[in-house]
Amino acid sequence: MTKIITVSREFGSGGRQIGHLLAERLGIPFYDKELIKMAAEDIDIEEHIFEMYDNAFMEKKEITYTPFSHTYEVPMSDQIFMAQSRVIRRLAQHGPCVIVGRCADMVLKDEQCLNLFFYASFKKRVQRLLELQKLPETETKQMEKRVREIDRKRRDYYQYYTGNEWGKPQNYHLCLDSQKAGMEACLDAAIAYMAHLN
Amino acid sequence: MTKIITVSREFGSGGRQIGHLLAERLGIPFYDKELIKMAAEDIDIEEHIFEMYDNAFMEKKEITYTPFSHTYEVPMSDQIFMAQSRVIRRLAQHGPCVIVGRCADMVLKDEQCLNLFFYASFKKRVQRLLELQKLPETETKQMEKRVREIDRKRRDYYQYYTGNEWGKPQNYHLCLDSQKAGMEACLDAAIAYMAHLN
């Protein structure tokens, strides 16, 4: 029986791509950045302002421009998270889908979901990203730095909004190395596991 | 293609049982405590002395009785680990099998293996153990203490002998919650993943 599937992933692991393939294979919708747009509509903020706040959280910069500060008491980044969470819950009500990132596993913790976490060795992730972006080996150090940064941001974001540890197996049904056996292995394993979920 | 499968598991997760079922399903040997006997033969130590040392490590007690101290320079517990590692490598050379515990994933890190880690929520593990041992609910606190202790010992053992973090997804191909979807789900997922391993 097809469920709502949430995907968390280390940067460069290909987890997003596997989530997309999974949605295709199951014939269900896939949501990623689309969520931001929908959440923006949900709280009636223009998208570019919305994204600015979203990125500001990710960059850990102080937000000085707060056009809604006179109407909201909680920080804007938290407002956005809550709006996104509302959208995620709304999507979940509509039926099976794949949702990548945005702490969807925790937002939907009371729903019947399959929560997946994808990872791969640091070296393989860096290598994969260099290949994907057609960058030369001389860019390796720079890419390593970027992978560390983005992983740290994802960890902080997850920790901040859920109080849980990002990538800790106990938060997920299945954690899968996406590079050792390839993406098809992950797809097949996730589908095989899901078939037994009530 | 069937491989050597190593199983690590949280206490009470049922990982050992799943490993056994996996071996049955694949028609390959299953090794657990048998390893101790084989390792004992390998370094020609009587089994009861061997087990005493093995338990002593697990209990973190100081070992005062060292009958072989005049012949070995490294600690007895390390000798035993090395002997077990030799046995594990020997088993791996004989063909596909399932090996539970004993840091087999790291001992065989240069081999073609499928490394699995099984876990479940603390509450479900305690509940499962109480049911398995037909203990009343009044024993819950005691069982919780025992689960924490054994997990800690496994973590320490793994950390000591491999330098790696026990239960960290990146050490395994697949980490599976054994209780959320049941043991059959884990079996099917592991076999589906393994089919893609070179």
mmCIF file of C-alpha atoms in Angstrom:
data_model
loop_
_atom_site.group_PDB
_atom_site.id
_atom_site.type_symbol
_atom_site.label_atom_id
_atom_site.label_comp_id
_atom_site.label_asym_id
_atom_site.label_seq_id
_atom_site.Cartn_x
_atom_site.Cartn_y
_atom_site.Cartn_z
ATOM 1 C CA MET A 1 0.000 0.000 0.000
ATOM 2 C CA THR A 2 1.440 3.339 -1.051
ATOM 3 C CA LYS A 3 2.082 5.835 1.715
ATOM 4 C CA ILE A 4 3.324 9.314 2.161
ATOM 5 C CA ILE A 5 7.084 9.076 1.873
ATOM 6 C CA THR A 6 9.372 11.618 3.473
ATOM 7 C CA VAL A 7 12.953 11.918 2.315
ATOM 8 C CA SER A 8 15.849 13.318 4.324
ATOM 9 C CA ARG A 9 19.299 13.210 2.806
ATOM 10 C CA GLU A 10 22.904 14.190 3.098
ATOM 11 C CA PHE A 11 23.967 16.721 0.510
ATOM 12 C CA GLY A 12 25.250 15.002 -2.605
ATOM 13 C CA SER A 13 23.864 11.600 -1.689
ATOM 14 C CA GLY A 14 21.320 11.728 -4.494
ATOM 15 C CA GLY A 15 18.467 11.346 -2.035
ATOM 16 C CA ARG A 16 16.400 13.987 -3.767
ATOM 17 C CA GLN A 17 16.807 12.198 -7.086
ATOM 18 C CA ILE A 18 15.878 8.861 -5.513
ATOM 19 C CA GLY A 19 12.805 10.508 -4.012
ATOM 20 C CA HIS A 20 11.865 11.721 -7.478
ATOM 21 C CA LEU A 21 12.383 8.273 -9.010
ATOM 22 C CA LEU A 22 10.340 6.745 -6.212
ATOM 23 C CA ALA A 23 7.460 9.122 -6.911
ATOM 24 C CA GLU A 24 7.682 8.282 -10.624
ATOM 25 C CA ARG A 25 7.765 4.553 -9.965
ATOM 26 C CA LEU A 26 4.752 4.764 -7.663
ATOM 27 C CA GLY A 27 2.928 7.274 -9.823
ATOM 28 C CA ILE A 28 2.500 9.777 -6.998
ATOM 29 C CA PRO A 29 3.355 13.504 -6.686
ATOM 30 C CA PHE A 30 6.807 14.705 -5.675
ATOM 31 C CA TYR A 31 7.281 17.861 -3.605
ATOM 32 C CA ASP A 32 10.456 19.755 -2.961
ATOM 33 C CA LYS A 33 10.948 23.484 -3.632
ATOM 34 C CA GLU A 34 7.344 23.564 -4.783
ATOM 35 C CA LEU A 35 6.543 23.531 -1.105
ATOM 36 C CA ILE A 36 8.035 26.961 -0.691
ATOM 37 C CA LYS A 37 5.740 28.407 -3.323
ATOM 38 C CA MET A 38 2.693 26.768 -1.837
ATOM 39 C CA ALA A 39 3.617 27.885 1.639
ATOM 40 C CA ALA A 40 4.112 31.407 0.332
ATOM 41 C CA GLU A 41 0.601 31.397 -1.035
ATOM 42 C CA ASP A 42 -0.629 29.972 2.211
ATOM 43 C CA ILE A 43 0.490 32.928 4.278
ATOM 44 C CA ASP A 44 0.151 35.424 1.471
ATOM 45 C CA ILE A 45 3.730 36.607 1.335
ATOM 46 C CA GLU A 46 5.373 37.409 -1.912
ATOM 47 C CA GLU A 47 7.617 34.628 -2.969
ATOM 48 C CA HIS A 48 10.863 36.593 -3.207
ATOM 49 C CA ILE A 49 10.455 37.867 0.359
ATOM 50 C CA PHE A 50 9.603 34.365 1.469
ATOM 51 C CA GLU A 51 12.719 32.910 -0.106
ATOM 52 C CA MET A 52 14.854 35.666 1.347
ATOM 53 C CA TYR A 53 13.772 34.677 4.848
ATOM 54 C CA ASP A 54 14.187 31.039 4.092
ATOM 55 C CA ASN A 55 17.727 31.551 2.857
ATOM 56 C CA ALA A 56 18.473 33.861 5.755
ATOM 57 C CA PHE A 57 17.767 31.040 8.168
ATOM 58 C CA MET A 58 19.941 28.732 6.171
ATOM 59 C CA GLU A 59 22.743 31.292 6.175
ATOM 60 C CA LYS A 60 22.304 32.014 9.867
ATOM 61 C CA LYS A 61 22.288 35.741 9.155
ATOM 62 C CA GLU A 62 20.462 38.199 11.314
ATOM 63 C CA ILE A 63 17.234 39.265 9.693
ATOM 64 C CA THR A 64 16.896 43.017 9.860
ATOM 65 C CA TYR A 65 14.158 43.591 7.292
ATOM 66 C CA THR A 66 10.963 42.460 8.937
ATOM 67 C CA PRO A 67 7.988 43.822 7.027
ATOM 68 C CA PHE A 68 5.566 41.814 9.116
ATOM 69 C CA SER A 69 7.138 42.390 12.484
ATOM 70 C CA HIS A 70 4.223 44.538 13.601
ATOM 71 C CA THR A 71 1.761 41.723 12.867
ATOM 72 C CA TYR A 72 3.677 38.628 13.972
ATOM 73 C CA GLU A 73 5.255 38.017 17.311
ATOM 74 C CA VAL A 74 7.190 34.851 16.479
ATOM 75 C CA PRO A 75 10.283 35.168 14.259
ATOM 76 C CA MET A 76 9.636 35.249 10.542
ATOM 77 C CA SER A 77 11.712 32.121 9.902
ATOM 78 C CA ASP A 78 9.491 30.250 12.361
ATOM 79 C CA GLN A 79 6.380 31.629 10.670
ATOM 80 C CA ILE A 80 7.663 30.274 7.415
ATOM 81 C CA PHE A 81 8.413 26.916 8.931
ATOM 82 C CA MET A 82 4.899 26.766 10.360
ATOM 83 C CA ALA A 83 3.382 27.749 7.033
ATOM 84 C CA GLN A 84 5.396 25.065 5.271
ATOM 85 C CA SER A 85 4.321 22.565 7.894
ATOM 86 C CA ARG A 86 0.692 23.451 7.231
ATOM 87 C CA VAL A 87 1.251 22.868 3.537
ATOM 88 C CA ILE A 88 2.949 19.543 4.220
ATOM 89 C CA ARG A 89 0.023 18.424 6.354
ATOM 90 C CA ARG A 90 -2.393 19.557 3.662
ATOM 91 C CA LEU A 91 -0.503 17.593 1.017
ATOM 92 C CA ALA A 92 -0.513 14.532 3.252
ATOM 93 C CA GLN A 93 -4.285 14.739 3.514
ATOM 94 C CA HIS A 94 -4.578 14.599 -0.253
ATOM 95 C CA GLY A 95 -2.976 11.172 -0.457
ATOM 96 C CA PRO A 96 0.313 9.431 -1.176
ATOM 97 C CA CYS A 97 3.249 11.611 -2.239
ATOM 98 C CA VAL A 98 6.980 12.031 -1.778
ATOM 99 C CA ILE A 99 8.145 15.045 0.238
ATOM 100 C CA VAL A 100 11.826 15.949 0.351
ATOM 101 C CA GLY A 101 13.368 17.851 3.252
ATOM 102 C CA ARG A 102 11.641 20.481 5.418
ATOM 103 C CA CYS A 103 11.528 18.131 8.439
ATOM 104 C CA ALA A 104 8.486 16.488 6.850
ATOM 105 C CA ASP A 105 9.169 13.300 8.814
ATOM 106 C CA MET A 106 8.588 15.157 12.073
ATOM 107 C CA VAL A 107 5.819 17.416 10.779
ATOM 108 C CA LEU A 108 3.903 14.265 9.824
ATOM 109 C CA LYS A 109 4.915 12.176 12.790
ATOM 110 C CA ASP A 110 1.300 11.368 13.609
ATOM 111 C CA GLU A 111 0.540 10.220 10.062
ATOM 112 C CA GLN A 112 1.169 6.889 8.382
ATOM 113 C CA CYS A 113 4.422 7.642 6.592
ATOM 114 C CA LEU A 114 7.527 5.932 5.382
ATOM 115 C CA ASN A 115 10.497 8.027 6.540
ATOM 116 C CA LEU A 116 13.690 7.546 4.570
ATOM 117 C CA PHE A 117 17.194 8.883 5.107
ATOM 118 C CA PHE A 118 19.805 8.688 2.348
ATOM 119 C CA TYR A 119 23.526 9.010 2.858
ATOM 120 C CA ALA A 120 26.813 8.052 1.246
ATOM 121 C CA SER A 121 30.485 8.358 2.076
ATOM 122 C CA PHE A 122 31.787 11.920 2.099
ATOM 123 C CA LYS A 123 34.256 11.104 -0.673
ATOM 124 C CA LYS A 124 31.615 9.626 -2.963
ATOM 125 C CA ARG A 125 29.269 12.548 -2.422
ATOM 126 C CA VAL A 126 31.962 15.063 -3.315
ATOM 127 C CA GLN A 127 32.915 13.007 -6.365
ATOM 128 C CA ARG A 128 29.290 12.739 -7.491
ATOM 129 C CA LEU A 129 28.713 16.495 -7.180
ATOM 130 C CA LEU A 130 31.889 17.302 -9.114
ATOM 131 C CA GLU A 131 30.765 14.974 -11.906
ATOM 132 C CA LEU A 132 27.211 16.294 -11.927
ATOM 133 C CA GLN A 133 28.431 19.875 -12.148
ATOM 134 C CA LYS A 134 31.200 18.971 -14.625
ATOM 135 C CA LEU A 135 33.848 20.488 -12.388
ATOM 136 C CA PRO A 136 37.540 19.559 -12.542
ATOM 137 C CA GLU A 137 39.381 17.765 -9.737
ATOM 138 C CA THR A 138 41.011 21.053 -8.785
ATOM 139 C CA GLU A 139 37.623 22.075 -7.368
ATOM 140 C CA THR A 140 37.610 19.170 -4.882
ATOM 141 C CA LYS A 141 38.604 21.199 -1.815
ATOM 142 C CA GLN A 142 36.006 23.816 -2.569
ATOM 143 C CA MET A 143 33.308 21.171 -3.034
ATOM 144 C CA GLU A 144 34.292 19.428 0.212
ATOM 145 C CA LYS A 145 33.817 22.726 2.013
ATOM 146 C CA ARG A 146 30.404 23.199 0.412
ATOM 147 C CA VAL A 147 29.236 19.671 1.307
ATOM 148 C CA ARG A 148 30.262 20.188 4.940
ATOM 149 C CA GLU A 149 28.489 23.554 5.065
ATOM 150 C CA ILE A 150 25.226 22.330 3.601
ATOM 151 C CA ASP A 151 25.174 19.230 5.796
ATOM 152 C CA ARG A 152 25.740 21.458 8.812
ATOM 153 C CA LYS A 153 22.867 23.722 7.787
ATOM 154 C CA ARG A 154 20.530 20.792 7.303
ATOM 155 C CA ARG A 155 21.564 19.396 10.673
ATOM 156 C CA ASP A 156 20.987 22.758 12.384
ATOM 157 C CA TYR A 157 17.641 23.282 10.677
ATOM 158 C CA TYR A 158 16.413 19.824 11.673
ATOM 159 C CA GLN A 159 17.713 20.185 15.218
ATOM 160 C CA TYR A 160 16.171 23.635 15.614
ATOM 161 C CA TYR A 161 12.718 22.707 14.389
ATOM 162 C CA THR A 162 12.375 19.140 15.659
ATOM 163 C CA GLY A 163 14.714 18.934 18.648
ATOM 164 C CA ASN A 164 15.942 15.680 17.154
ATOM 165 C CA GLU A 165 19.236 14.631 15.687
ATOM 166 C CA TRP A 166 19.394 14.735 11.904
ATOM 167 C CA GLY A 167 20.487 11.431 10.367
ATOM 168 C CA LYS A 168 20.001 9.419 13.543
ATOM 169 C CA PRO A 169 18.578 6.070 12.362
ATOM 170 C CA GLN A 170 15.901 5.982 15.040
ATOM 171 C CA ASN A 171 14.123 8.935 13.385
ATOM 172 C CA TYR A 172 13.532 6.973 10.189
ATOM 173 C CA HIS A 173 12.115 3.651 9.028
ATOM 174 C CA LEU A 174 15.024 3.034 6.710
ATOM 175 C CA CYS A 175 18.437 4.612 6.203
ATOM 176 C CA LEU A 176 20.080 3.733 2.915
ATOM 177 C CA ASP A 177 23.532 4.155 1.472
ATOM 178 C CA SER A 178 22.704 5.496 -1.958
ATOM 179 C CA GLN A 179 26.078 4.947 -3.582
ATOM 180 C CA LYS A 180 27.273 1.501 -2.513
ATOM 181 C CA ALA A 181 24.613 -0.382 -4.444
ATOM 182 C CA GLY A 182 23.107 2.381 -6.575
ATOM 183 C CA MET A 183 19.810 4.196 -6.676
ATOM 184 C CA GLU A 184 17.784 1.270 -8.007
ATOM 185 C CA ALA A 185 18.819 -0.753 -4.948
ATOM 186 C CA CYS A 186 17.432 1.995 -2.729
ATOM 187 C CA LEU A 187 14.197 2.178 -4.682
ATOM 188 C CA ASP A 188 13.639 -1.564 -4.531
ATOM 189 C CA ALA A 189 14.512 -1.763 -0.823
ATOM 190 C CA ALA A 190 12.184 1.106 0.094
ATOM 191 C CA ILE A 191 9.310 -0.350 -1.910
ATOM 192 C CA ALA A 192 9.868 -3.833 -0.472
ATOM 193 C CA TYR A 193 9.837 -2.425 3.077
ATOM 194 C CA MET A 194 6.824 -0.227 2.442
ATOM 195 C CA ALA A 195 4.755 -3.158 1.224
ATOM 196 C CA HIS A 196 4.655 -4.397 4.842
ATOM 197 C CA LEU A 197 3.623 -1.128 6.469
ATOM 198 C CA ASN A 198 0.117 -1.108 7.833
ATOM 199 C CA MET B 1 23.917 -12.466 -5.824
ATOM 200 C CA THR B 2 24.202 -13.648 -2.240
ATOM 201 C CA LYS B 3 26.908 -12.038 -0.184
ATOM 202 C CA ILE B 4 28.359 -12.200 3.247
ATOM 203 C CA ILE B 5 25.919 -10.343 5.442
ATOM 204 C CA THR B 6 26.965 -8.740 8.702
ATOM 205 C CA VAL B 7 24.362 -7.823 11.287
ATOM 206 C CA SER B 8 24.726 -5.195 13.991
ATOM 207 C CA ARG B 9 21.761 -4.505 16.204
ATOM 208 C CA GLU B 10 20.413 -2.682 19.210
ATOM 209 C CA PHE B 11 19.544 -4.984 22.074
ATOM 210 C CA GLY B 12 15.952 -6.134 21.832
ATOM 211 C CA SER B 13 15.504 -5.005 18.232
ATOM 212 C CA GLY B 14 15.259 -8.579 17.023
ATOM 213 C CA GLY B 15 18.219 -8.062 14.694
ATOM 214 C CA ARG B 16 19.723 -11.414 15.619
ATOM 215 C CA GLN B 17 16.450 -13.154 14.783
ATOM 216 C CA ILE B 18 16.174 -11.306 11.474
ATOM 217 C CA GLY B 19 19.749 -12.338 10.685
ATOM 218 C CA HIS B 20 18.759 -15.938 11.353
ATOM 219 C CA LEU B 21 15.662 -15.677 9.152
ATOM 220 C CA LEU B 22 17.765 -14.069 6.432
ATOM 221 C CA ALA B 23 20.225 -16.973 6.528
ATOM 222 C CA GLU B 24 17.335 -19.438 6.364
ATOM 223 C CA ARG B 25 15.688 -17.631 3.478
ATOM 224 C CA LEU B 26 18.968 -17.510 1.538
ATOM 225 C CA GLY B 27 20.002 -21.018 2.545
ATOM 226 C CA ILE B 28 23.342 -19.909 3.939
ATOM 227 C CA PRO B 29 25.042 -20.470 7.318
ATOM 228 C CA PHE B 30 24.358 -18.250 10.324
ATOM 229 C CA TYR B 31 27.074 -17.455 12.875
ATOM 230 C CA ASP B 32 26.679 -15.921 16.279
ATOM 231 C CA LYS B 33 27.949 -17.479 19.516
ATOM 232 C CA GLU B 34 29.310 -20.286 17.396
ATOM 233 C CA LEU B 35 32.065 -17.863 16.567
ATOM 234 C CA ILE B 36 33.288 -17.946 20.107
ATOM 235 C CA LYS B 37 33.729 -21.704 19.997
ATOM 236 C CA MET B 38 35.515 -21.582 16.690
ATOM 237 C CA ALA B 39 37.745 -18.763 17.850
ATOM 238 C CA ALA B 40 38.528 -20.739 20.990
ATOM 239 C CA GLU B 41 39.674 -23.655 18.881
ATOM 240 C CA ASP B 42 41.649 -21.282 16.733
ATOM 241 C CA ILE B 43 43.865 -20.086 19.541
ATOM 242 C CA ASP B 44 43.621 -23.296 21.499
ATOM 243 C CA ILE B 45 42.099 -21.888 24.666
ATOM 244 C CA GLU B 46 39.556 -23.822 26.611
ATOM 245 C CA GLU B 47 36.115 -22.510 25.926
ATOM 246 C CA HIS B 48 35.145 -21.616 29.484
ATOM 247 C CA ILE B 49 38.282 -19.520 29.954
ATOM 248 C CA PHE B 50 37.620 -17.913 26.611
ATOM 249 C CA GLU B 51 34.052 -17.021 27.536
ATOM 250 C CA MET B 52 35.177 -15.680 30.881
ATOM 251 C CA TYR B 53 37.468 -13.198 29.144
ATOM 252 C CA ASP B 54 34.831 -12.351 26.640
ATOM 253 C CA ASN B 55 32.285 -11.631 29.357
ATOM 254 C CA ALA B 56 34.869 -9.750 31.373
ATOM 255 C CA PHE B 57 35.290 -7.285 28.539
ATOM 256 C CA MET B 58 31.571 -6.905 28.220
ATOM 257 C CA GLU B 59 31.277 -6.300 31.967
ATOM 258 C CA LYS B 60 34.238 -3.898 31.975
ATOM 259 C CA LYS B 61 35.739 -5.721 34.936
ATOM 260 C CA GLU B 62 39.427 -5.819 35.522
ATOM 261 C CA ILE B 63 40.843 -9.175 34.482
ATOM 262 C CA THR B 64 43.160 -10.468 37.178
ATOM 263 C CA TYR B 65 43.460 -14.089 36.124
ATOM 264 C CA THR B 66 45.725 -14.116 33.110
ATOM 265 C CA PRO B 67 46.987 -17.640 32.500
ATOM 266 C CA PHE B 68 48.598 -16.643 29.231
ATOM 267 C CA SER B 69 50.111 -13.378 30.354
ATOM 268 C CA HIS B 70 53.623 -14.793 30.114
ATOM 269 C CA THR B 71 53.127 -15.712 26.465
ATOM 270 C CA TYR B 72 51.131 -12.749 25.165
ATOM 271 C CA GLU B 73 52.033 -9.125 25.349
ATOM 272 C CA VAL B 74 48.733 -7.681 24.183
ATOM 273 C CA PRO B 75 45.746 -7.877 26.557
ATOM 274 C CA MET B 76 43.817 -11.130 26.547
ATOM 275 C CA SER B 77 40.584 -9.458 25.471
ATOM 276 C CA ASP B 78 42.395 -8.114 22.410
ATOM 277 C CA GLN B 79 43.850 -11.548 21.679
ATOM 278 C CA ILE B 80 40.357 -12.932 21.724
ATOM 279 C CA PHE B 81 39.091 -10.213 19.457
ATOM 280 C CA MET B 82 41.898 -10.927 17.019
ATOM 281 C CA ALA B 83 41.214 -14.665 17.143
ATOM 282 C CA GLN B 84 37.528 -14.026 16.474
ATOM 283 C CA SER B 85 38.445 -11.722 13.627
ATOM 284 C CA ARG B 86 40.581 -14.470 12.107
ATOM 285 C CA VAL B 87 37.640 -16.848 12.334
ATOM 286 C CA ILE B 88 35.318 -14.279 10.758
ATOM 287 C CA ARG B 89 37.731 -13.805 7.871
ATOM 288 C CA ARG B 90 38.015 -17.571 7.475
ATOM 289 C CA LEU B 91 34.232 -17.929 7.390
ATOM 290 C CA ALA B 92 34.011 -15.164 4.811
ATOM 291 C CA GLN B 93 36.429 -17.044 2.578
ATOM 292 C CA HIS B 94 34.157 -20.079 2.609
ATOM 293 C CA GLY B 95 31.295 -18.207 0.983
ATOM 294 C CA PRO B 96 28.052 -16.436 1.760
ATOM 295 C CA CYS B 97 26.885 -16.434 5.383
ATOM 296 C CA VAL B 98 25.270 -14.219 8.009
ATOM 297 C CA ILE B 99 27.479 -13.059 10.878
ATOM 298 C CA VAL B 100 25.942 -11.314 13.877
ATOM 299 C CA GLY B 101 27.889 -8.905 16.065
ATOM 300 C CA ARG B 102 31.630 -9.019 16.802
ATOM 301 C CA CYS B 103 32.324 -5.946 14.651
ATOM 302 C CA ALA B 104 32.195 -8.241 11.618
ATOM 303 C CA ASP B 105 31.334 -5.276 9.394
ATOM 304 C CA MET B 106 34.700 -3.683 10.165
ATOM 305 C CA VAL B 107 36.652 -6.935 10.298
ATOM 306 C CA LEU B 108 35.463 -7.633 6.748
ATOM 307 C CA LYS B 109 35.620 -4.078 5.501
ATOM 308 C CA ASP B 110 37.759 -5.096 2.526
ATOM 309 C CA GLU B 111 35.372 -7.869 1.494
ATOM 310 C CA GLN B 112 32.187 -7.701 -0.546
ATOM 311 C CA CYS B 113 29.612 -7.618 2.241
ATOM 312 C CA LEU B 114 26.178 -6.312 2.975
ATOM 313 C CA ASN B 115 26.333 -4.548 6.344
ATOM 314 C CA LEU B 116 23.020 -4.197 8.153
ATOM 315 C CA PHE B 117 22.073 -2.368 11.325
ATOM 316 C CA PHE B 118 18.761 -3.055 13.074
ATOM 317 C CA TYR B 119 17.128 -0.778 15.601
ATOM 318 C CA ALA B 120 13.754 0.046 17.072
ATOM 319 C CA SER B 121 12.351 2.550 19.523
ATOM 320 C CA PHE B 122 13.530 2.052 23.089
ATOM 321 C CA LYS B 123 9.963 1.489 24.253
ATOM 322 C CA LYS B 124 9.243 -1.189 21.675
ATOM 323 C CA ARG B 125 12.457 -3.024 22.428
ATOM 324 C CA VAL B 126 11.724 -3.123 26.142
ATOM 325 C CA GLN B 127 8.187 -4.288 25.441
ATOM 326 C CA ARG B 128 9.402 -7.006 23.053
ATOM 327 C CA LEU B 129 11.922 -8.341 25.570
ATOM 328 C CA LEU B 130 9.345 -8.423 28.368
ATOM 329 C CA GLU B 131 6.997 -10.406 26.132
ATOM 330 C CA LEU B 132 9.717 -12.762 24.930
ATOM 331 C CA GLN B 133 10.786 -13.503 28.479
ATOM 332 C CA LYS B 134 7.192 -13.646 29.721
ATOM 333 C CA LEU B 135 7.881 -10.999 32.351
ATOM 334 C CA PRO B 136 5.177 -8.845 33.971
ATOM 335 C CA GLU B 137 4.930 -5.091 33.481
ATOM 336 C CA THR B 138 6.363 -4.570 36.948
ATOM 337 C CA GLU B 139 9.728 -5.613 35.490
ATOM 338 C CA THR B 140 9.719 -2.718 33.010
ATOM 339 C CA LYS B 141 12.158 -0.482 34.904
ATOM 340 C CA GLN B 142 14.576 -3.346 35.362
ATOM 341 C CA MET B 143 14.393 -4.242 31.682
ATOM 342 C CA GLU B 144 14.921 -0.623 30.664
ATOM 343 C CA LYS B 145 18.086 -0.587 32.742
ATOM 344 C CA ARG B 146 19.281 -3.804 31.119
ATOM 345 C CA VAL B 147 18.614 -2.546 27.593
ATOM 346 C CA ARG B 148 20.580 0.644 28.285
ATOM 347 C CA GLU B 149 23.470 -1.345 29.760
ATOM 348 C CA ILE B 150 23.762 -3.807 26.909
ATOM 349 C CA ASP B 151 23.503 -1.095 24.281
ATOM 350 C CA ARG B 152 26.254 0.804 26.073
ATOM 351 C CA LYS B 153 28.463 -2.286 26.128
ATOM 352 C CA ARG B 154 27.926 -2.923 22.437
ATOM 353 C CA ARG B 155 28.692 0.720 21.686
ATOM 354 C CA ASP B 156 31.883 0.592 23.781
ATOM 355 C CA TYR B 157 32.993 -2.700 22.250
ATOM 356 C CA TYR B 158 32.479 -1.398 18.726
ATOM 357 C CA GLN B 159 34.151 1.917 19.484
ATOM 358 C CA TYR B 160 37.121 0.219 21.163
ATOM 359 C CA TYR B 161 37.813 -2.243 18.379
ATOM 360 C CA THR B 162 36.916 -0.240 15.299
ATOM 361 C CA GLY B 163 37.342 3.391 16.315
ATOM 362 C CA ASN B 164 33.968 4.015 14.703
ATOM 363 C CA GLU B 165 30.598 4.990 16.089
ATOM 364 C CA TRP B 166 28.196 2.091 16.612
ATOM 365 C CA GLY B 167 24.866 2.597 14.884
ATOM 366 C CA LYS B 168 26.059 5.497 12.728
ATOM 367 C CA PRO B 169 24.328 4.943 9.369
ATOM 368 C CA GLN B 170 27.478 5.626 7.362
ATOM 369 C CA ASN B 171 29.024 2.383 8.686
ATOM 370 C CA TYR B 172 26.315 0.265 7.093
ATOM 371 C CA HIS B 173 24.634 -0.266 3.739
ATOM 372 C CA LEU B 174 21.193 -0.297 5.300
ATOM 373 C CA CYS B 175 19.770 0.595 8.703
ATOM 374 C CA LEU B 176 16.316 -0.792 9.347
ATOM 375 C CA ASP B 177 13.678 -0.211 11.970
ATOM 376 C CA SER B 178 12.718 -3.774 12.813
ATOM 377 C CA GLN B 179 9.492 -3.038 14.640
ATOM 378 C CA LYS B 180 7.641 -0.393 12.628
ATOM 379 C CA ALA B 181 6.931 -2.678 9.682
ATOM 380 C CA GLY B 182 7.938 -6.051 11.080
ATOM 381 C CA MET B 183 10.716 -8.522 10.421
ATOM 382 C CA GLU B 184 9.477 -9.636 7.024
ATOM 383 C CA ALA B 185 9.712 -6.027 5.821
ATOM 384 C CA CYS B 186 13.373 -5.977 6.867
ATOM 385 C CA LEU B 187 14.076 -9.286 5.171
ATOM 386 C CA ASP B 188 12.498 -8.187 1.911
ATOM 387 C CA ALA B 189 14.215 -4.786 1.967
ATOM 388 C CA ALA B 190 17.641 -6.297 2.651
ATOM 389 C CA ILE B 191 17.251 -8.890 -0.100
ATOM 390 C CA ALA B 192 15.971 -6.283 -2.579
ATOM 391 C CA TYR B 193 18.955 -4.034 -1.835
ATOM 392 C CA MET B 194 21.443 -6.890 -1.961
ATOM 393 C CA ALA B 195 20.293 -7.931 -5.420
ATOM 394 C CA HIS B 196 21.959 -4.773 -6.769
ATOM 395 C CA LEU B 197 25.314 -5.160 -5.029
ATOM 396 C CA ASN B 198 28.179 -6.003 -7.355
#
